[in-house]
Tab-separated table of C-alpha atoms and ligand atoms in Angstrom:
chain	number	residue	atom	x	y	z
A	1	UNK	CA	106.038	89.749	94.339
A	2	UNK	CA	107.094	89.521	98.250
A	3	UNK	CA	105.799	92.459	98.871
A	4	UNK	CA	102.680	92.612	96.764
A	5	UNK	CA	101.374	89.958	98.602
A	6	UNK	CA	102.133	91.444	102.377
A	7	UNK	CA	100.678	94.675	100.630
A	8	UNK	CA	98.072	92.182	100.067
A	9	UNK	CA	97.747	91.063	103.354
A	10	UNK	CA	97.950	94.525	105.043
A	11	UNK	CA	94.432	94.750	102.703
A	12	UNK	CA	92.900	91.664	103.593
A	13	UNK	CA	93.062	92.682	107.456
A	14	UNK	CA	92.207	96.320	106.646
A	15	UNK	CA	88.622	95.406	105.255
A	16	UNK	CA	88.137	92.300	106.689
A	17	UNK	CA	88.767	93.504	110.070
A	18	UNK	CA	87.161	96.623	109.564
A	19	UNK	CA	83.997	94.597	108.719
A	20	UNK	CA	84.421	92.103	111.828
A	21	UNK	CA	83.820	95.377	113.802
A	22	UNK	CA	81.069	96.130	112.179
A	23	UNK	CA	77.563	95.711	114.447
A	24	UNK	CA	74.560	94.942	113.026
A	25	UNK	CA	73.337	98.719	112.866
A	26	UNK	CA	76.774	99.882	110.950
A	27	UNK	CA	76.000	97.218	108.362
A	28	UNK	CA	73.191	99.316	107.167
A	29	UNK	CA	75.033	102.372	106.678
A	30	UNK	CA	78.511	101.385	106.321
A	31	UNK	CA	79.588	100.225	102.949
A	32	UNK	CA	82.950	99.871	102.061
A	33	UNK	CA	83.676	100.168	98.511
A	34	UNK	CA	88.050	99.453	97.528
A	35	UNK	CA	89.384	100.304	94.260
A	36	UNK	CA	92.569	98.804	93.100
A	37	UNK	CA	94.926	101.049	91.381
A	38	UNK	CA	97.438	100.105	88.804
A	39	UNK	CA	100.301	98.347	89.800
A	40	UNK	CA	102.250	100.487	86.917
A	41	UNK	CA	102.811	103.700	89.356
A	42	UNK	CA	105.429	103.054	91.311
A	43	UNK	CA	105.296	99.558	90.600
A	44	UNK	CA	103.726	98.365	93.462
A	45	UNK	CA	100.198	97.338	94.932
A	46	UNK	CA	98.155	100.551	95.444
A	47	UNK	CA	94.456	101.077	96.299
A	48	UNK	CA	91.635	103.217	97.368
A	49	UNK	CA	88.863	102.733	99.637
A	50	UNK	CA	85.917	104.581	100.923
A	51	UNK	CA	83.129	104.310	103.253
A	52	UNK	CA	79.785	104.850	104.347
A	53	UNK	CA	77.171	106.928	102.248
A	54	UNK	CA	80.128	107.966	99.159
A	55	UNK	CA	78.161	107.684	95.427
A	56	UNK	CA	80.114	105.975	93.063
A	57	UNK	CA	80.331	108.714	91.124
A	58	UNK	CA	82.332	110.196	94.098
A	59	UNK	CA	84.878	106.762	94.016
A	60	UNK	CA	84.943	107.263	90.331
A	61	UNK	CA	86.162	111.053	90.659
A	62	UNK	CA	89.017	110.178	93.247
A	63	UNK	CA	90.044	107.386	91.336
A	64	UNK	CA	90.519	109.773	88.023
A	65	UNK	CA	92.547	111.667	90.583
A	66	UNK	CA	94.422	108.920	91.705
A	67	UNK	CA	95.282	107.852	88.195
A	68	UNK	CA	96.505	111.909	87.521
A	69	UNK	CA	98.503	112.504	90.501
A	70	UNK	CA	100.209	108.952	90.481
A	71	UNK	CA	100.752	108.778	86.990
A	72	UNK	CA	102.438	111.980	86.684
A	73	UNK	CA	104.712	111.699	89.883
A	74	UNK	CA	105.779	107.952	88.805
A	75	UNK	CA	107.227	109.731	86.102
A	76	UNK	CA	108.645	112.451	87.929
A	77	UNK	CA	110.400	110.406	90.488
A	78	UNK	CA	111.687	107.485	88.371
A	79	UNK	CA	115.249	107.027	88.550
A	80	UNK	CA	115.626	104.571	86.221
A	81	UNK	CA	113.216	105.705	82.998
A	82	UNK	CA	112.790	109.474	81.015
A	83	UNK	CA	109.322	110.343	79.703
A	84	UNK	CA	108.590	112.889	76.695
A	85	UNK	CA	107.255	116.365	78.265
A	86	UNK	CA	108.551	115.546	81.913
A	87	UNK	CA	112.234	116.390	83.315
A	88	UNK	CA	112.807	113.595	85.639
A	89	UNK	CA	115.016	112.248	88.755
A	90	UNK	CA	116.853	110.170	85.822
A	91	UNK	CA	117.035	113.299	83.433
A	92	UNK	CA	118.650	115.217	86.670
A	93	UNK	CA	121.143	112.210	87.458
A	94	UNK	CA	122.291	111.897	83.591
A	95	UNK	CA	123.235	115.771	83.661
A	96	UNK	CA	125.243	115.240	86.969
A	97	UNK	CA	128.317	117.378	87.033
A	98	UNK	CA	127.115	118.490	83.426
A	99	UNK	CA	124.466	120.937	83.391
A	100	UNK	CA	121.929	122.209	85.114
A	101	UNK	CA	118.602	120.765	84.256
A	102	UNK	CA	115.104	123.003	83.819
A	103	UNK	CA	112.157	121.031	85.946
A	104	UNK	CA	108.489	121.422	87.018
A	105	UNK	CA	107.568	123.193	90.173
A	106	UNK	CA	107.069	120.401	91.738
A	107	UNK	CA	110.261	119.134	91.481
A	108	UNK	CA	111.302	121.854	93.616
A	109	UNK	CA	108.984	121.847	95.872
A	110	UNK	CA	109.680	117.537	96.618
A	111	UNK	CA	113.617	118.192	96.461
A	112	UNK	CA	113.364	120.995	98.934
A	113	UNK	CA	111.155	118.665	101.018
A	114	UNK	CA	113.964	115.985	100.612
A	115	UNK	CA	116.904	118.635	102.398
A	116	UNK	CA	114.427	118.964	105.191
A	117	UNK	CA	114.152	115.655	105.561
A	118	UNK	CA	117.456	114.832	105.582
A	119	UNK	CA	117.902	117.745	108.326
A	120	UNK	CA	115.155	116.536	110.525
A	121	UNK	CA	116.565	113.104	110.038
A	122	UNK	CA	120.235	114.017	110.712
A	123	UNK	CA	121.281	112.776	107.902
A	124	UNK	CA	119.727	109.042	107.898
A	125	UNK	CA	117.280	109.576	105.305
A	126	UNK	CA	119.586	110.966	102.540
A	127	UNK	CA	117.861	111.195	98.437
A	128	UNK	CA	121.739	112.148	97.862
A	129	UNK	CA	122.649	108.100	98.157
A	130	UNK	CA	122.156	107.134	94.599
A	131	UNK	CA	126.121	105.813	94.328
A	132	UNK	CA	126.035	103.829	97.586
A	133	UNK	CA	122.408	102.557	96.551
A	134	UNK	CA	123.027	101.751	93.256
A	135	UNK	CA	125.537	99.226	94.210
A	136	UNK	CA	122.922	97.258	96.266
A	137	UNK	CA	120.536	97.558	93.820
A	138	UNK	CA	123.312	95.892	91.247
A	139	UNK	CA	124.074	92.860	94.022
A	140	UNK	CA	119.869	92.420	94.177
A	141	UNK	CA	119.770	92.248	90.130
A	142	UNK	CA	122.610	89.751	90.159
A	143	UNK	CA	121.455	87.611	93.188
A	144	UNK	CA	117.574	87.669	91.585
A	145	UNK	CA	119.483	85.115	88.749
A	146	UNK	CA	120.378	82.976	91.071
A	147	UNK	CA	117.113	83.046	93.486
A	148	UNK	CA	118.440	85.822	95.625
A	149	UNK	CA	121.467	84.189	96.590
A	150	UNK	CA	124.508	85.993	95.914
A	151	UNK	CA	128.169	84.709	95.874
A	152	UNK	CA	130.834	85.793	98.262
A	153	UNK	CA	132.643	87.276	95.993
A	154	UNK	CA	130.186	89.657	94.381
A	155	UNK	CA	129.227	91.671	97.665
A	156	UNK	CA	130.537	95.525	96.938
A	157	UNK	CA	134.267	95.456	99.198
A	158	UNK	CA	134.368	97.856	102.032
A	159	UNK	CA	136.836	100.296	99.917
A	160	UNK	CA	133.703	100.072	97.269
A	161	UNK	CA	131.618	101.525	99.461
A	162	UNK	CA	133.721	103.534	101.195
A	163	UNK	CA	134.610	105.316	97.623
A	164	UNK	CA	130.693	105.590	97.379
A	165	UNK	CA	129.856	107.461	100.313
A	166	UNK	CA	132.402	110.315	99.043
A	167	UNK	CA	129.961	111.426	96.803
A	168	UNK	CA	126.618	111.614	99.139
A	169	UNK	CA	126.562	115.077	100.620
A	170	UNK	CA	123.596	116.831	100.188
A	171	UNK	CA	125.318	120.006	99.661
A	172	UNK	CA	125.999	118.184	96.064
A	173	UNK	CA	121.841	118.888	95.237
A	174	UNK	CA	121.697	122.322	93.849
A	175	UNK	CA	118.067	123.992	93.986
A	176	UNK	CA	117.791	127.011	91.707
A	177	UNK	CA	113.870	127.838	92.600
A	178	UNK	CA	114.036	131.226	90.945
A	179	UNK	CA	115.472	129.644	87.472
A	180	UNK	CA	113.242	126.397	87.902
A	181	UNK	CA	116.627	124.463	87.699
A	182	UNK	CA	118.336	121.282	89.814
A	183	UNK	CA	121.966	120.406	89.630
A	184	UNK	CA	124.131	117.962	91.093
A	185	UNK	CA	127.228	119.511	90.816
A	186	UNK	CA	128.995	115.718	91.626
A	187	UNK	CA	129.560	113.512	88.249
A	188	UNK	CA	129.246	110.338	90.383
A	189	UNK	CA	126.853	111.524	92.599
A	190	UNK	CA	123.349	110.680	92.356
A	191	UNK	CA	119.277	110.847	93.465
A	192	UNK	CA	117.352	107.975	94.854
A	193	UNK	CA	114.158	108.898	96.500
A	194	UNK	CA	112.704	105.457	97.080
A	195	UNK	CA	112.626	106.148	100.779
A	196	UNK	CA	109.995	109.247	100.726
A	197	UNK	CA	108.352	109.572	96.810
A	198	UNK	CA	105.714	107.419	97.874
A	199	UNK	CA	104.865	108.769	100.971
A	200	UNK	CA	104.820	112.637	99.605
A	201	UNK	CA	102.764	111.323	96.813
A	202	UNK	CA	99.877	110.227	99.151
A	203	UNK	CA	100.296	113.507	100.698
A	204	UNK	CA	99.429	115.111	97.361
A	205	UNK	CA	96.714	112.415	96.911
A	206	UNK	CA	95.303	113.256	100.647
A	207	UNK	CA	94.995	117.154	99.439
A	208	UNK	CA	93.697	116.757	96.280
A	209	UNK	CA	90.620	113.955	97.226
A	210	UNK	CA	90.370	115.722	101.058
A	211	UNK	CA	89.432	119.325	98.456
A	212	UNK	CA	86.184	117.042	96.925
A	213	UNK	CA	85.138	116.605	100.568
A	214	UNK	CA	86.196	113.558	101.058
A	215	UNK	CA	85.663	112.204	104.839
A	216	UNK	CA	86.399	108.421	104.842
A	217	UNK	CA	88.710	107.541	102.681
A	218	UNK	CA	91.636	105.498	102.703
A	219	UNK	CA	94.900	106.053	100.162
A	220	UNK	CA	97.470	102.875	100.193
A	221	UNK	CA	99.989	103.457	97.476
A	222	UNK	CA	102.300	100.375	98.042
A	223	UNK	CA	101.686	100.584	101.831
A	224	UNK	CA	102.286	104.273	101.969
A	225	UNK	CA	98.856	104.419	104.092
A	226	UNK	CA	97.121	107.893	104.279
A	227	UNK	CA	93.464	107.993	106.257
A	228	UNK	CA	90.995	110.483	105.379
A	229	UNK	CA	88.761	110.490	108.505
A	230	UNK	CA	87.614	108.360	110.099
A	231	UNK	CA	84.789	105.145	109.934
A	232	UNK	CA	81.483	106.801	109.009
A	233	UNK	CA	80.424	105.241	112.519
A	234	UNK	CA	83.670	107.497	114.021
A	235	UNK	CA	85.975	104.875	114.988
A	236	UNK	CA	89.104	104.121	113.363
A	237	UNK	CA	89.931	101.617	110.552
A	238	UNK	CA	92.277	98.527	111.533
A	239	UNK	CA	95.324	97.673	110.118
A	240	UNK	CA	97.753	94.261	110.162
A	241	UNK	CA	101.136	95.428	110.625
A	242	UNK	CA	103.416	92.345	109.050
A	243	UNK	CA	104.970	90.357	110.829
A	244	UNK	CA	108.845	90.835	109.465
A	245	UNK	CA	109.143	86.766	110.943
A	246	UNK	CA	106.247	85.844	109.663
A	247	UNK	CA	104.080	82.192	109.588
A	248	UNK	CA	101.082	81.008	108.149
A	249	UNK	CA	99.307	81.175	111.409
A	250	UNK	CA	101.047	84.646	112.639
A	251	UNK	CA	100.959	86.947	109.076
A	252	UNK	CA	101.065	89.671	111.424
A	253	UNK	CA	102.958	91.165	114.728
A	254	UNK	CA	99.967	92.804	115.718
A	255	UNK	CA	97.015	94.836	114.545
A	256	UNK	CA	95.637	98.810	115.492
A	257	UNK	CA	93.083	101.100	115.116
A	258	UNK	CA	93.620	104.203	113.130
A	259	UNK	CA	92.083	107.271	111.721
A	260	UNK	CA	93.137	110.263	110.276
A	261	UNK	CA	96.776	109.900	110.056
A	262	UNK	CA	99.393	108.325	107.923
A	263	UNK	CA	100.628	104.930	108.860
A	264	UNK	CA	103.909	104.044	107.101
A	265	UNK	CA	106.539	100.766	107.770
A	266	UNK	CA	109.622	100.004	106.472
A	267	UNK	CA	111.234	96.667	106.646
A	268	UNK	CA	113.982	94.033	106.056
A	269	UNK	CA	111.634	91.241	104.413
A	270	UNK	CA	110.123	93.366	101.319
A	271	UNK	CA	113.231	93.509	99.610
A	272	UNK	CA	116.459	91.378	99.951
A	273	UNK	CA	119.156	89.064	98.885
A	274	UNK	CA	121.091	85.935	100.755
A	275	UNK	CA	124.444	85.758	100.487
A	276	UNK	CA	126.251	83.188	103.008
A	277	UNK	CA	123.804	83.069	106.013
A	278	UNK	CA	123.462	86.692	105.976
A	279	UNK	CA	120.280	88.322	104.967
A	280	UNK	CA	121.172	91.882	102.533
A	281	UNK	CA	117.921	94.210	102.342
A	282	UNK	CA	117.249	97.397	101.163
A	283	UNK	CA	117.567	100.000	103.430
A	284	UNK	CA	121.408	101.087	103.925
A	285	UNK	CA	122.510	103.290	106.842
A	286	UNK	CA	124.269	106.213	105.790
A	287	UNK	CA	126.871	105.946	107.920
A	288	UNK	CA	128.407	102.551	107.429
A	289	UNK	CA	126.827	102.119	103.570
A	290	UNK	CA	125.676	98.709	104.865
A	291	UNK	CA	122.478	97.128	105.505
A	292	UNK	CA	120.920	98.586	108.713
A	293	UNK	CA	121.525	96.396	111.437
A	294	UNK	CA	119.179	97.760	114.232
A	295	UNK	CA	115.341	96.525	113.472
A	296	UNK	CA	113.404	93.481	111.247
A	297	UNK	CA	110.721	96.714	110.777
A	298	UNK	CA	110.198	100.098	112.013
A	299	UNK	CA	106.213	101.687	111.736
A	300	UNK	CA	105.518	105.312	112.267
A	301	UNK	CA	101.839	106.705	112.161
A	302	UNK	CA	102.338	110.633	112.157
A	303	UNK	CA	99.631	112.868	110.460
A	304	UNK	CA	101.296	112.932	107.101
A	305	UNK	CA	103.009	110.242	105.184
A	306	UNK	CA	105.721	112.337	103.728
A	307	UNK	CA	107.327	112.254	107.408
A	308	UNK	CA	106.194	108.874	108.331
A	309	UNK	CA	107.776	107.415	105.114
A	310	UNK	CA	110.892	109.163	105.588
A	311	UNK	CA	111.102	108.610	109.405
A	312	UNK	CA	110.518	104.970	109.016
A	313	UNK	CA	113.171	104.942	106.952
A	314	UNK	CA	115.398	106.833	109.414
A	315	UNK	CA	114.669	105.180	112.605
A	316	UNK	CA	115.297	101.800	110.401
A	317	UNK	CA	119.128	102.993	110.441
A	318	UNK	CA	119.602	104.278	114.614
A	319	UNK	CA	119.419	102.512	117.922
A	320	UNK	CA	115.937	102.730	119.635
A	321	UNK	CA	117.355	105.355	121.944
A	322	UNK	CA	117.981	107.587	119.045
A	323	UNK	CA	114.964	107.158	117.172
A	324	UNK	CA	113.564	108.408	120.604
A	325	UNK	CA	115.580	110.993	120.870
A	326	UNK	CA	114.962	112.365	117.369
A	327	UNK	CA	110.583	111.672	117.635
A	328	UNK	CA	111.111	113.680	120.899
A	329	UNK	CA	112.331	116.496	119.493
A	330	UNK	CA	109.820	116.787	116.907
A	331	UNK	CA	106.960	115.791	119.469
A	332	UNK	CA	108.510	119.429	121.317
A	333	UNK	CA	107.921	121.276	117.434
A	334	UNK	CA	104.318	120.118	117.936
A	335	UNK	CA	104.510	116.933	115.525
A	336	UNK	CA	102.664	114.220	117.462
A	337	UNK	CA	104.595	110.966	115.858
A	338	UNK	CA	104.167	107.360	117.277
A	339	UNK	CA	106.402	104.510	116.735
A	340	UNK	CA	106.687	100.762	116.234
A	341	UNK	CA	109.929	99.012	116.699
A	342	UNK	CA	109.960	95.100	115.850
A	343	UNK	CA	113.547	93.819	116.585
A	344	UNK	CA	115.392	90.909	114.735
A	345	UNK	CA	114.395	88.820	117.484
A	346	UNK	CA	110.784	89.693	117.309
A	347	UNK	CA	110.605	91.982	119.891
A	348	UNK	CA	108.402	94.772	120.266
A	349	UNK	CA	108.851	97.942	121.786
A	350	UNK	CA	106.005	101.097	121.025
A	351	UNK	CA	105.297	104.212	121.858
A	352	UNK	CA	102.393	104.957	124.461
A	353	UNK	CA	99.694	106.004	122.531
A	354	UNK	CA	100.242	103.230	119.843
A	355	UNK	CA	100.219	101.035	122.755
A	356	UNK	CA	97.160	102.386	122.987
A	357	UNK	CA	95.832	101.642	119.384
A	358	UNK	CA	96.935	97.889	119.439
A	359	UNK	CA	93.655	95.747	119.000
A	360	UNK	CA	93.621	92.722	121.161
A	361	UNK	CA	93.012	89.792	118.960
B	401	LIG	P1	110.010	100.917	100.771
B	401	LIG	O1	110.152	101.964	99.720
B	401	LIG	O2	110.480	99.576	100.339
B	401	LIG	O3	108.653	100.891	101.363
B	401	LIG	P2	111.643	102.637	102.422
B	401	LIG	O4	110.656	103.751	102.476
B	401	LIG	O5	112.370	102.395	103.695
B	401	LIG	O6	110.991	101.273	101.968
B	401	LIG	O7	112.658	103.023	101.273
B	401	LIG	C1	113.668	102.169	100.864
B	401	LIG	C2	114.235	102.660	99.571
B	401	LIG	O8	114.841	103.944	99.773
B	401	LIG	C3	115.353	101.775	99.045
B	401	LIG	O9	114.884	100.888	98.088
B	401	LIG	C4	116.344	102.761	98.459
B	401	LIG	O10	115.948	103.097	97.139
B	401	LIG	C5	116.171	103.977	99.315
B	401	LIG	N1	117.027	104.035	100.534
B	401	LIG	C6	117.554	103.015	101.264
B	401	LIG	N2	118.227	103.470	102.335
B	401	LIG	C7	118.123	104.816	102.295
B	401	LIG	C8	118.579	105.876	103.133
B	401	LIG	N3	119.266	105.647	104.249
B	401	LIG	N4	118.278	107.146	102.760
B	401	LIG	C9	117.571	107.404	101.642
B	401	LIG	N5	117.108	106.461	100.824
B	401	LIG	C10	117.353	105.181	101.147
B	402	LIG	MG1	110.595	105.349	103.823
């Protein structure tokens, strides 16, 4: 619910804004026309705008689209549900240290993505955390019947996790391209690819409506944000990042102008529990199997939101002067990636060209 309605927000400053910008000539020519999306695919808030001059019977052919692609990698990537017809994440995690298990092409292709992720990301973005994860995720369930408080005594013991973390090596993901088959050769090992499924779905998404000749369209699939152009009038759209401390009067840290890149953040406030006076949220750093200390939210706008969705997730879990390291390196493979870091004291610290993008209230 949190984080419906900060997905919400996000989309109240993306038109709204977009139409405070507009001058009187725009108005004439620049229509903006949003689509929600159901709220079943990846249960969360998802939508689809697009601008300027588009028919509706363009909106109504990337929304069929939409419902296609998102339908069918919901079901691909759920970790918790099997579907008739589809081999899934789940289907792959039940037939751990069993059997290999036949899958779609595109199961390959996303799982294969997922080991160059974690490569890029030395390790900090790792689908091979089910065990570790799936502890968390048991402490949220019980702490969600007590209105996310959790008792002492029910936080996962440092041994837990410790025994956890045994069985997260990548090396346990088997891809057999040539005989269409995945194996985790680990019974207690396990996928999770909550940190990047949304973010390569967009990607899809972005291909798919981009073929139709799309030019000013933007995808949010539960603030997975992909822009298709740019603002039929050339400048960018703008965006509310949330504030992770946020008030009535301040919903967000600050606001910028974007076009024709991905724009995804990951954060401590979306999804959490309380247990003493400690805040527990979702995103656990490999290395400690604990909560990631570092940042209240980490933003990345890179040109596809495969890599900003698992970057954000990986700069969540290092210092500031690691995530710089690491965007360096990829800014020297060609990969131009900026960065917002929002500390737990509310402290900002960007990257120049974001800097750059910020719109001045
Ligand atoms: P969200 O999906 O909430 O927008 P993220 O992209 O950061 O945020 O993904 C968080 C989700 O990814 C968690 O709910 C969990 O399923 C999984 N996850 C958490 N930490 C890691 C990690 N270090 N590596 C891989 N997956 C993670
Ligand atoms: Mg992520």
């Amino acid at each position: 619910m949190k984080k419906i309605v900060s997905l919400l927000l996000v989309c109240f400053v993306l038109f709204s804004l977009a139409s405070c910008y507009h001058t009187p000539d725009d108005d004439t020519k620049e229509q903006v026309r949003s689509r929600d999306i159901s709220t079943v695919y990846f249960n969360t808030y998802s939508m689809l705008s697009t601008y300027g001059d588009t028919s509706d019977d363009n909106i109504e052919k990337y929304l069929e689209i939409s419902e296609e692609v998102l339908s069918y990698y919901h079901k691909l990537f759920d970790i918790y549900y099997e579907y008739a017809g589809v081999n899934n994440i789940r289907t792959i995690n039940k037939n751990a240290g069993k059997s290999p298990v036949k899958v779609d092409e595109e199961m390959i292709d996303f799982l294969e993505y997922c080991k160059q992720i974690y490569t890029i990301t030395n390790g900090k973005t790792n689908v091979m955390l089910g065990s570790v994860l799936k502890i968390w995720h048991e402490c949220r369930e019980i702490a969600e019947e007590d209105f996310g408080y959790l008792s002492p005594e029910d936080l996962p013991t440092v041994e837990e996790l410790a025994q956890a973390q045994e069985h997260t090596s990548i090396d346990l993901l088997v891809i057999d391209r040539e005989n269409m088959t995945v194996y985790i050769s680990d019974p207690e090992a396990s996928l999770d690819v909550g940190a990047v499924a949304k973010g390569y779905t967009v990607d899809i998404l972005y291909e798919r409506i981009k073929a139709l000749g799309a030019s000013s369209v933007v995808l949010n699939i539960g603030g997975s944000i992909r822009a298709i152009g740019a603002r039929p009038n050339g400048s960018g759209w703008v965006v509310g990042i949330t504030n992770p401390h946020r008030t009535p009067e301040k919903p967000f840290a600050l606001r910028l102008r974007f076009q024709n890149t991905a724009l995804v953040t990951s954060g401590d406030y979306e999804r959490y529990f309380v247990c003493g006076e400690q805040k527990y949220h979702h995103i656990i750093d490999p290395l400690t199997g604990q909560p990631a200390t570092y940042f209240s939210s980490v933003s990345i706008l890179t040109e596809e939101s495969g890599l900003a969705d698992a970057l954000s997730t990986a700069l969540f879990c290092m210092s500031y002067e690691d995530g710089l390291a690491l965007i360096s390196s990829l800014r020297e493979e060609g990969k131009a990636i900026e960065v917002l870091w929002i500390d737990r004291e509310g402290n900002h610290k960007m990257t120049d060209a974001l800097r750059a993008s910020v719109v001045n209230a």
